[in-house]
Amino acid sequence: GLKSYSARRLPVQLGPAAWNAILGPQGATRRLGADRTADFVVVGAGFAGLSAARRLTQLQPGARIVVLEAGRLAEGAAGRNSGFMIDLPHNLNSDDYTGSGDDQAMIGLNRQAIAFARTAVEEYRIDRNYFDPIGKVNGAASPAAHARNKRHAQYLASLGEKSEMLDPLQMYELTGSRHYISGLYTPGTVMLQPAGYIRGLGAGLVAQGVEIYEGSPVIGFERQDDGWRVRTPGGSVVTPRVILTVNGHLESFGIARGRLMHLFLYAVMTPELNGAALARLGGRPRWGITPSDPMGTTVRRIGSGQGGNRIITRTCATLRPNAVPTRKDLNRAAKVMQRKFDQRFPQLAGMQMEYAWAGLLCLTLNGVAVMREIEKGVYAGCVCNGLGTTRGTLTGIGAAELACGEESAITRHFTAEAPPRRLPPKPFQKIGANAILRWKEWRARDE
């Protein structure tokens, strides 16, 4: 193992984390301003990091837990995703989400993550609007997509899972859009207000005695005696155990180098819809649609209690090996999403979006996470493969369990995974991947 790790870069965000913005301001930033010691240091306060901290409080009540976050809570990827906490296989590398390996086991783990989140919501009294168990719909806009949905329904039935096919009229009544010819409804997905959920998790942990420091990026950590010194610009923490829950940013510390794909996804959000717009829109106040083709367009409507009545549209992806988003990519994606929005909701066509942003996700070629002991006292709960809410929750729980020497279905699953496959050299990787992404995007253009 290495004696020291230093961050070659810090996370870069582009555009506001709209989910956080619509909830109004948070309290003042509490930065780490002095040196201290802790039993555990968790690096990164997203879904994985806060789940790890919560699991630590369950396994070792009274332990001193310090969480270090480079930015603000819910300003990073956690406040930039679409908030679908999905229970079923949702493999983005396939053409129809079908998983590889033991899907039944994966469904069991995903539901364990959802149950873990649900008990946190109850225990920390998080607003129920931020954790909405309404299920989701796989939308289809073409016969090929409808056929994919039918195959998926059969596949789910073979696993003993319920789903319901919605016809064009039911899709119209749900969404107010005539764009979809069918939809496959599955009941197990929880729709989060991701920023609200993450803020609530943070507040609940702080009330339990966990110390969360924001604006405190970890610039490195090195071995010291039989523990580690974790450094931030304002102070350092000495601890026997470090848990890295930084998703693709893991590579910035020199871990899993040349094995992680850094992919930016983009989204836009409408202003709050007024009475006239809501009347023109029709449909139900809350719903979420994932595309039948993983490269299609995700659309979600949220209601009052979640930051106002709004529609969120998400599509487009670009691979950026340096993990830095560009304004040009965001502008291109925003134009595409405006077109997708207008196509789905002609009654609202041309409505200016209030927010546009980029969010970073991390994939491996073989769809594995990096959830293991990196070396003595250093544990990773990283790489969500685009399933940030559920998979991030699981890798966080698993990393905390490993750090406490606990074994569970979660630790067994992730520690048995193969290592991430090596990527082709960077120039080929970037050019080749973006060409494939553009082609897939074009192929899925209506979905």
Short mmCIF file of C-alpha atoms in Angstrom, two decimals:
data_model
loop_
_atom_site.label_atom_id
_atom_site.label_comp_id
_atom_site.label_asym_id
_atom_site.label_seq_id
_atom_site.Cartn_x
_atom_site.Cartn_y
_atom_site.Cartn_z
CA GLY A 1 0.00 0.00 0.00
CA LEU A 2 0.95 3.64 -0.41
CA LYS A 3 2.07 5.80 2.48
CA SER A 4 0.30 8.87 1.16
CA TYR A 5 -2.44 9.91 -1.23
CA SER A 6 -2.98 13.40 -2.56
CA ALA A 7 -5.86 14.79 -4.59
CA ARG A 8 -4.75 15.74 -8.09
CA ARG A 9 -7.96 17.73 -8.55
CA LEU A 10 -11.10 18.75 -6.70
CA PRO A 11 -14.69 18.30 -7.94
CA VAL A 12 -15.87 20.92 -10.46
CA GLN A 13 -19.59 21.74 -10.74
CA LEU A 14 -21.34 23.54 -13.59
CA GLY A 15 -24.73 25.21 -13.28
CA PRO A 16 -26.74 25.28 -10.07
CA ALA A 17 -27.84 22.13 -8.22
CA ALA A 18 -31.46 23.03 -8.93
CA TRP A 19 -32.97 20.57 -6.44
CA ASN A 20 -31.09 22.44 -3.71
CA ALA A 21 -31.80 25.92 -5.10
CA ILE A 22 -35.59 25.40 -5.09
CA LEU A 23 -35.54 24.54 -1.37
CA GLY A 24 -34.15 27.95 -0.43
CA PRO A 25 -30.92 28.78 1.41
CA GLN A 26 -29.16 26.47 3.86
CA GLY A 27 -27.54 27.64 7.08
CA ALA A 28 -23.96 28.89 7.22
CA THR A 29 -21.13 26.63 6.05
CA ARG A 30 -19.33 24.93 8.93
CA ARG A 31 -15.71 24.43 7.86
CA LEU A 32 -13.03 22.36 9.55
CA GLY A 33 -10.86 25.04 11.16
CA ALA A 34 -8.54 23.10 13.48
CA ASP A 35 -6.73 19.79 13.87
CA ARG A 36 -8.62 17.01 15.61
CA THR A 37 -8.95 13.26 16.00
CA ALA A 38 -11.80 10.88 15.19
CA ASP A 39 -12.62 7.18 15.16
CA PHE A 40 -13.75 7.43 11.52
CA VAL A 41 -13.35 10.01 8.78
CA VAL A 42 -15.82 9.85 5.90
CA VAL A 43 -14.73 11.74 2.76
CA GLY A 44 -17.69 13.02 0.71
CA ALA A 45 -21.21 13.79 1.97
CA GLY A 46 -23.40 12.46 -0.83
CA PHE A 47 -25.67 9.42 -0.78
CA ALA A 48 -22.74 7.08 -0.08
CA GLY A 49 -21.01 9.23 2.53
CA LEU A 50 -24.06 10.07 4.60
CA SER A 51 -25.28 6.45 4.39
CA ALA A 52 -21.85 5.33 5.62
CA ALA A 53 -22.00 7.79 8.51
CA ARG A 54 -25.48 6.60 9.47
CA ARG A 55 -24.42 2.95 9.32
CA LEU A 56 -21.43 3.76 11.56
CA THR A 57 -23.75 5.31 14.17
CA GLN A 58 -25.75 2.06 14.15
CA LEU A 59 -22.72 -0.24 14.39
CA GLN A 60 -20.64 1.83 16.84
CA PRO A 61 -22.88 4.16 18.84
CA GLY A 62 -20.82 6.91 20.44
CA ALA A 63 -17.95 6.66 17.93
CA ARG A 64 -16.49 10.02 16.89
CA ILE A 65 -17.40 10.38 13.22
CA VAL A 66 -16.16 13.26 11.06
CA VAL A 67 -17.57 13.79 7.56
CA LEU A 68 -15.61 16.07 5.22
CA GLU A 69 -17.34 17.56 2.17
CA ALA A 70 -15.58 19.65 -0.50
CA GLY A 71 -18.65 21.74 -1.31
CA ARG A 72 -22.03 22.21 0.33
CA LEU A 73 -24.44 19.41 1.17
CA ALA A 74 -26.64 18.60 -1.86
CA GLU A 75 -24.63 20.89 -4.16
CA GLY A 76 -22.64 18.06 -5.73
CA ALA A 77 -23.95 15.02 -7.60
CA ALA A 78 -26.44 14.34 -4.80
CA GLY A 79 -28.38 17.50 -5.70
CA ARG A 80 -27.95 17.02 -9.45
CA ASN A 81 -29.47 13.60 -10.08
CA SER A 82 -33.08 12.97 -11.06
CA GLY A 83 -34.08 11.47 -7.71
CA PHE A 84 -35.19 8.02 -8.86
CA MET A 85 -34.42 5.47 -6.13
CA ILE A 86 -34.96 2.35 -8.23
CA ASP A 87 -35.45 -1.15 -6.81
CA LEU A 88 -35.31 -3.15 -10.06
CA PRO A 89 -32.28 -3.95 -12.27
CA HIS A 90 -31.36 -0.78 -14.12
CA ASN A 91 -28.17 -1.57 -16.00
CA LEU A 92 -27.28 1.46 -18.15
CA ASN A 93 -24.80 -0.57 -20.22
CA SER A 94 -27.57 -2.77 -21.64
CA ASP A 95 -30.18 -1.84 -24.25
CA ASP A 96 -33.13 -2.44 -21.93
CA TYR A 97 -31.72 -2.20 -18.37
CA THR A 98 -31.65 -5.97 -17.91
CA GLY A 99 -28.97 -6.69 -15.38
CA SER A 100 -26.19 -9.18 -15.63
CA GLY A 101 -25.67 -11.85 -13.04
CA ASP A 102 -28.13 -12.46 -10.25
CA ASP A 103 -30.85 -9.86 -10.69
CA GLN A 104 -32.96 -11.30 -7.89
CA ALA A 105 -30.11 -10.76 -5.44
CA MET A 106 -29.61 -7.21 -6.76
CA ILE A 107 -33.31 -6.42 -6.30
CA GLY A 108 -33.02 -7.65 -2.72
CA LEU A 109 -30.04 -5.37 -2.08
CA ASN A 110 -31.72 -2.38 -3.75
CA ARG A 111 -34.77 -2.87 -1.53
CA GLN A 112 -32.49 -3.06 1.48
CA ALA A 113 -31.08 0.36 0.48
CA ILE A 114 -34.61 1.78 0.10
CA ALA A 115 -35.61 0.36 3.51
CA PHE A 116 -32.46 1.90 5.02
CA ALA A 117 -33.44 5.28 3.54
CA ARG A 118 -37.03 4.88 4.72
CA THR A 119 -36.01 4.27 8.35
CA ALA A 120 -33.69 7.31 8.15
CA VAL A 121 -36.63 9.41 6.94
CA GLU A 122 -38.72 8.19 9.88
CA GLU A 123 -35.99 8.48 12.50
CA TYR A 124 -34.72 11.91 11.42
CA ARG A 125 -38.27 13.18 10.70
CA ILE A 126 -37.35 14.11 7.13
CA ASP A 127 -40.22 15.72 5.20
CA ARG A 128 -42.23 12.88 3.58
CA ASN A 129 -42.50 14.89 0.36
CA TYR A 130 -38.78 14.26 -0.10
CA PHE A 131 -39.30 10.46 -0.05
CA ASP A 132 -42.27 9.67 -2.27
CA PRO A 133 -42.95 5.93 -2.84
CA ILE A 134 -45.05 6.38 -6.01
CA GLY A 135 -43.19 4.05 -8.39
CA LYS A 136 -42.06 5.01 -11.88
CA VAL A 137 -42.92 4.44 -15.52
CA ASN A 138 -40.70 3.27 -18.38
CA GLY A 139 -42.02 5.44 -21.22
CA ALA A 140 -42.17 4.24 -24.84
CA ALA A 141 -42.59 6.55 -27.84
CA SER A 142 -42.09 4.04 -30.68
CA PRO A 143 -43.15 0.47 -31.55
CA ALA A 144 -39.58 -0.73 -30.95
CA ALA A 145 -39.62 0.84 -27.48
CA HIS A 146 -43.04 -0.64 -26.75
CA ALA A 147 -41.68 -4.07 -27.72
CA ARG A 148 -38.77 -3.49 -25.31
CA ASN A 149 -41.24 -2.66 -22.56
CA LYS A 150 -43.22 -5.84 -23.28
CA ARG A 151 -40.04 -7.93 -23.11
CA HIS A 152 -39.10 -6.18 -19.88
CA ALA A 153 -42.53 -6.93 -18.37
CA GLN A 154 -42.13 -10.62 -19.24
CA TYR A 155 -38.66 -10.62 -17.78
CA LEU A 156 -39.94 -9.03 -14.55
CA ALA A 157 -42.77 -11.58 -14.39
CA SER A 158 -40.18 -14.36 -14.64
CA LEU A 159 -38.56 -12.87 -11.51
CA GLY A 160 -41.95 -12.76 -9.78
CA GLU A 161 -42.09 -8.95 -10.06
CA LYS A 162 -45.28 -6.98 -10.73
CA SER A 163 -45.60 -4.39 -13.47
CA GLU A 164 -48.50 -2.80 -15.31
CA MET A 165 -48.66 -1.73 -18.96
CA LEU A 166 -50.24 1.71 -19.49
CA ASP A 167 -51.88 2.52 -22.85
CA PRO A 168 -51.59 5.90 -24.66
CA LEU A 169 -54.65 7.30 -22.90
CA GLN A 170 -53.39 6.31 -19.44
CA MET A 171 -50.00 7.86 -20.27
CA TYR A 172 -51.78 11.05 -21.35
CA GLU A 173 -53.86 11.12 -18.16
CA LEU A 174 -50.72 10.66 -16.09
CA THR A 175 -48.43 13.16 -17.84
CA GLY A 176 -50.56 15.49 -19.95
CA SER A 177 -48.39 14.44 -22.92
CA ARG A 178 -49.52 12.58 -26.05
CA HIS A 179 -45.92 11.71 -26.85
CA TYR A 180 -45.96 8.23 -25.31
CA ILE A 181 -47.64 5.20 -26.91
CA SER A 182 -47.23 3.10 -23.78
CA GLY A 183 -45.59 2.94 -20.40
CA LEU A 184 -44.52 0.16 -18.07
CA TYR A 185 -45.37 1.07 -14.48
CA THR A 186 -43.41 -0.57 -11.65
CA PRO A 187 -44.42 0.24 -8.07
CA GLY A 188 -41.16 -0.16 -6.12
CA THR A 189 -39.27 3.02 -7.07
CA VAL A 190 -39.16 5.85 -4.53
CA MET A 191 -39.09 9.35 -6.00
CA LEU A 192 -36.80 11.55 -3.92
CA GLN A 193 -36.38 15.28 -3.69
CA PRO A 194 -32.68 14.39 -3.62
CA ALA A 195 -31.44 17.65 -2.08
CA GLY A 196 -34.17 17.62 0.56
CA TYR A 197 -33.39 14.03 1.45
CA ILE A 198 -29.62 14.70 1.67
CA ARG A 199 -30.11 17.87 3.76
CA GLY A 200 -32.42 15.91 6.07
CA LEU A 201 -29.92 13.10 6.39
CA GLY A 202 -27.18 15.61 7.24
CA ALA A 203 -29.30 17.36 9.87
CA GLY A 204 -30.30 14.03 11.44
CA LEU A 205 -26.68 12.87 11.67
CA VAL A 206 -25.53 16.17 13.19
CA ALA A 207 -28.29 15.86 15.80
CA GLN A 208 -26.84 12.41 16.59
CA GLY A 209 -23.39 13.89 17.20
CA VAL A 210 -21.76 13.30 13.80
CA GLU A 211 -19.53 16.23 12.81
CA ILE A 212 -20.09 17.34 9.22
CA TYR A 213 -17.72 19.93 7.77
CA GLU A 214 -18.58 21.55 4.45
CA GLY A 215 -16.26 23.64 2.27
CA SER A 216 -13.52 21.32 3.56
CA PRO A 217 -12.06 19.42 0.59
CA VAL A 218 -9.65 16.61 1.41
CA ILE A 219 -6.41 17.51 -0.32
CA GLY A 220 -4.63 14.36 0.81
CA PHE A 221 -4.13 11.80 3.53
CA GLU A 222 -1.01 10.00 4.69
CA ARG A 223 -0.13 7.22 7.03
CA GLN A 224 0.83 8.36 10.51
CA ASP A 225 1.92 5.86 13.18
CA ASP A 226 -0.81 3.24 12.85
CA GLY A 227 -3.49 5.61 11.53
CA TRP A 228 -4.01 8.28 8.90
CA ARG A 229 -3.81 12.06 8.85
CA VAL A 230 -6.53 13.44 6.58
CA ARG A 231 -5.71 16.97 5.38
CA THR A 232 -8.02 19.85 4.38
CA PRO A 233 -7.02 23.50 3.79
CA GLY A 234 -8.31 24.48 7.25
CA GLY A 235 -7.09 21.61 9.40
CA SER A 236 -6.52 17.89 9.53
CA VAL A 237 -8.06 14.90 11.27
CA VAL A 238 -6.06 11.95 12.61
CA THR A 239 -8.01 8.70 12.50
CA PRO A 240 -7.44 4.93 12.33
CA ARG A 241 -10.08 4.54 9.56
CA VAL A 242 -10.80 6.54 6.41
CA ILE A 243 -13.89 5.86 4.29
CA LEU A 244 -13.74 7.30 0.77
CA THR A 245 -17.23 7.93 -0.61
CA VAL A 246 -16.29 10.17 -3.52
CA ASN A 247 -17.60 8.12 -6.48
CA GLY A 248 -15.46 8.79 -9.59
CA HIS A 249 -13.34 11.30 -7.70
CA LEU A 250 -11.61 8.19 -6.29
CA GLU A 251 -9.32 8.34 -9.32
CA SER A 252 -8.16 11.84 -8.30
CA PHE A 253 -6.46 10.17 -5.30
CA GLY A 254 -4.66 7.78 -7.67
CA ILE A 255 -6.93 4.81 -6.93
CA ALA A 256 -8.41 2.70 -9.80
CA ARG A 257 -6.56 4.89 -12.31
CA GLY A 258 -7.44 4.35 -15.96
CA ARG A 259 -10.47 2.26 -14.95
CA LEU A 260 -13.22 4.80 -14.27
CA MET A 261 -15.35 6.55 -16.91
CA HIS A 262 -16.39 10.09 -15.97
CA LEU A 263 -19.64 10.94 -17.66
CA PHE A 264 -21.53 14.22 -17.47
CA LEU A 265 -25.30 14.10 -17.73
CA TYR A 266 -27.38 17.23 -18.12
CA ALA A 267 -30.78 18.38 -16.96
CA VAL A 268 -33.08 21.39 -17.12
CA MET A 269 -35.93 22.45 -14.85
CA THR A 270 -38.87 24.73 -15.57
CA PRO A 271 -39.77 27.71 -13.41
CA GLU A 272 -42.62 27.05 -10.99
CA LEU A 273 -45.71 26.45 -13.17
CA ASN A 274 -48.50 28.96 -12.54
CA GLY A 275 -52.21 28.12 -12.54
CA ALA A 276 -52.62 28.77 -16.26
CA ALA A 277 -49.64 26.56 -17.19
CA LEU A 278 -50.87 23.78 -14.88
CA ALA A 279 -54.35 23.93 -16.45
CA ARG A 280 -52.81 23.68 -19.96
CA LEU A 281 -50.53 20.85 -18.87
CA GLY A 282 -53.12 18.60 -17.22
CA GLY A 283 -52.00 15.20 -15.91
CA ARG A 284 -51.20 14.27 -12.33
CA PRO A 285 -49.16 16.39 -9.92
CA ARG A 286 -46.26 13.92 -9.43
CA TRP A 287 -44.76 11.29 -11.70
CA GLY A 288 -41.45 10.08 -13.07
CA ILE A 289 -40.65 8.55 -16.47
CA THR A 290 -37.43 6.81 -17.38
CA PRO A 291 -36.92 6.14 -21.11
CA SER A 292 -37.33 2.58 -22.41
CA ASP A 293 -33.90 3.11 -24.02
CA PRO A 294 -31.21 4.03 -21.44
CA MET A 295 -29.94 6.81 -23.77
CA GLY A 296 -33.39 8.38 -24.09
CA THR A 297 -34.93 11.20 -22.06
CA THR A 298 -35.95 11.11 -18.41
CA VAL A 299 -38.88 13.38 -17.51
CA ARG A 300 -40.22 14.07 -14.06
CA ARG A 301 -42.94 16.25 -12.61
CA ILE A 302 -42.75 17.41 -9.00
CA GLY A 303 -45.39 19.14 -6.90
CA SER A 304 -45.86 21.48 -4.02
CA GLY A 305 -43.92 20.41 -0.95
CA GLN A 306 -40.98 19.40 -3.18
CA GLY A 307 -39.97 22.87 -4.36
CA GLY A 308 -43.02 23.83 -6.40
CA ASN A 309 -44.84 22.43 -9.45
CA ARG A 310 -42.11 21.92 -12.05
CA ILE A 311 -40.98 19.63 -14.84
CA ILE A 312 -37.43 18.28 -15.03
CA THR A 313 -36.00 16.99 -18.32
CA ARG A 314 -32.75 15.00 -18.44
CA THR A 315 -30.84 13.70 -21.46
CA CYS A 316 -27.46 13.82 -23.27
CA ALA A 317 -24.15 12.51 -21.99
CA THR A 318 -20.52 13.38 -22.64
CA LEU A 319 -17.43 11.54 -21.50
CA ARG A 320 -14.80 13.88 -20.03
CA PRO A 321 -11.81 11.87 -18.75
CA ASN A 322 -10.57 14.93 -16.80
CA ALA A 323 -13.98 15.15 -15.02
CA VAL A 324 -14.35 18.85 -15.91
CA PRO A 325 -17.68 19.89 -17.45
CA THR A 326 -17.72 22.51 -20.24
CA ARG A 327 -20.16 25.34 -20.86
CA LYS A 328 -20.32 24.28 -24.54
CA ASP A 329 -21.50 20.77 -23.61
CA LEU A 330 -24.11 22.20 -21.25
CA ASN A 331 -25.39 24.70 -23.84
CA ARG A 332 -25.71 21.97 -26.47
CA ALA A 333 -27.58 19.70 -24.04
CA ALA A 334 -29.89 22.54 -22.94
CA LYS A 335 -30.91 23.11 -26.58
CA VAL A 336 -31.60 19.40 -27.07
CA MET A 337 -33.65 19.28 -23.86
CA GLN A 338 -35.70 22.34 -24.81
CA ARG A 339 -36.58 20.52 -28.04
CA LYS A 340 -37.48 17.33 -26.12
CA PHE A 341 -39.63 19.33 -23.70
CA ASP A 342 -41.45 21.17 -26.52
CA GLN A 343 -42.02 17.86 -28.33
CA ARG A 344 -43.60 16.28 -25.24
CA PHE A 345 -45.57 19.30 -24.05
CA PRO A 346 -46.60 21.36 -27.10
CA GLN A 347 -49.11 23.15 -24.83
CA LEU A 348 -46.09 24.61 -22.94
CA ALA A 349 -43.70 24.82 -25.92
CA GLY A 350 -41.07 27.54 -25.75
CA MET A 351 -41.25 27.89 -21.96
CA GLN A 352 -37.87 29.21 -20.77
CA MET A 353 -36.13 26.84 -18.37
CA GLU A 354 -35.15 28.34 -15.03
CA TYR A 355 -32.22 26.00 -14.38
CA ALA A 356 -29.75 24.01 -16.47
CA TRP A 357 -26.91 21.99 -14.98
CA ALA A 358 -24.37 19.23 -15.39
CA GLY A 359 -23.96 16.29 -13.02
CA LEU A 360 -21.07 13.84 -12.93
CA LEU A 361 -21.51 10.11 -12.81
CA CYS A 362 -18.99 7.33 -12.87
CA LEU A 363 -19.20 4.03 -14.74
CA THR A 364 -16.92 1.04 -15.11
CA LEU A 365 -16.79 -0.94 -18.36
CA ASN A 366 -17.91 -4.10 -16.55
CA GLY A 367 -20.51 -2.36 -14.37
CA VAL A 368 -18.79 -3.05 -11.04
CA ALA A 369 -18.45 -0.75 -8.04
CA VAL A 370 -15.24 -0.18 -6.03
CA MET A 371 -16.37 -1.16 -2.55
CA ARG A 372 -13.46 -2.74 -0.71
CA GLU A 373 -10.56 -2.17 1.65
CA ILE A 374 -7.95 -0.26 -0.37
CA GLU A 375 -5.31 -0.85 2.26
CA LYS A 376 -5.16 -1.13 6.03
CA GLY A 377 -7.61 1.42 7.44
CA VAL A 378 -8.71 2.84 4.06
CA TYR A 379 -12.06 1.77 2.61
CA ALA A 380 -13.83 2.79 -0.61
CA GLY A 381 -17.57 2.93 -1.18
CA CYS A 382 -17.43 4.28 -4.71
CA VAL A 383 -18.61 3.99 -8.33
CA CYS A 384 -22.38 3.88 -8.66
CA ASN A 385 -22.62 3.19 -12.43
CA GLY A 386 -25.29 5.83 -12.81
CA LEU A 387 -27.50 4.49 -10.01
CA GLY A 388 -26.38 7.07 -7.50
CA THR A 389 -29.25 6.96 -5.06
CA THR A 390 -29.60 3.20 -4.56
CA ARG A 391 -26.11 1.99 -5.40
CA GLY A 392 -24.50 4.91 -3.56
CA THR A 393 -26.54 4.06 -0.47
CA LEU A 394 -25.38 0.42 -0.73
CA THR A 395 -21.67 1.17 -1.27
CA GLY A 396 -21.78 3.61 1.67
CA ILE A 397 -23.40 1.04 3.97
CA GLY A 398 -20.95 -1.63 2.78
CA ALA A 399 -17.86 0.52 3.29
CA ALA A 400 -18.99 1.35 6.84
CA GLU A 401 -19.55 -2.35 7.56
CA LEU A 402 -16.10 -3.26 6.21
CA ALA A 403 -14.55 -0.54 8.36
CA CYS A 404 -16.23 -2.09 11.43
CA GLY A 405 -15.29 -5.65 10.49
CA GLU A 406 -18.94 -6.61 9.85
CA GLU A 407 -19.98 -9.04 7.15
CA SER A 408 -23.38 -8.79 5.43
CA ALA A 409 -25.16 -9.56 2.16
CA ILE A 410 -24.01 -6.11 0.99
CA THR A 411 -20.30 -6.60 1.79
CA ARG A 412 -20.39 -10.11 0.31
CA HIS A 413 -21.92 -8.88 -2.93
CA PHE A 414 -19.50 -6.02 -3.56
CA THR A 415 -16.29 -7.64 -2.34
CA ALA A 416 -16.98 -10.59 -4.68
CA GLU A 417 -17.14 -8.32 -7.75
CA ALA A 418 -14.32 -8.37 -10.30
CA PRO A 419 -12.04 -5.31 -10.36
CA PRO A 420 -13.00 -2.57 -12.84
CA ARG A 421 -11.76 -3.33 -16.36
CA ARG A 422 -8.99 -1.16 -17.78
CA LEU A 423 -10.12 1.54 -20.22
CA PRO A 424 -8.54 2.17 -23.63
CA PRO A 425 -6.01 5.04 -23.76
CA LYS A 426 -7.51 8.48 -23.12
CA PRO A 427 -7.72 10.02 -26.63
CA PHE A 428 -9.42 6.92 -28.07
CA GLN A 429 -11.55 6.59 -25.00
CA LYS A 430 -12.79 10.17 -25.27
CA ILE A 431 -13.34 10.33 -29.03
CA GLY A 432 -14.72 6.80 -29.32
CA ALA A 433 -17.03 7.01 -26.34
CA ASN A 434 -18.47 10.39 -27.30
CA ALA A 435 -19.11 9.18 -30.85
CA ILE A 436 -20.95 6.15 -29.47
CA LEU A 437 -22.89 8.33 -27.01
CA ARG A 438 -23.96 10.73 -29.79
CA TRP A 439 -25.04 7.78 -31.95
CA LYS A 440 -27.01 6.19 -29.11
CA GLU A 441 -28.54 9.56 -28.31
CA TRP A 442 -29.58 9.96 -31.95
CA ARG A 443 -30.98 6.43 -32.05
CA ALA A 444 -33.01 7.09 -28.88
CA ARG A 445 -33.99 10.60 -30.01
CA ASP A 446 -37.74 10.24 -29.41
CA GLU A 447 -37.55 7.97 -26.38
#
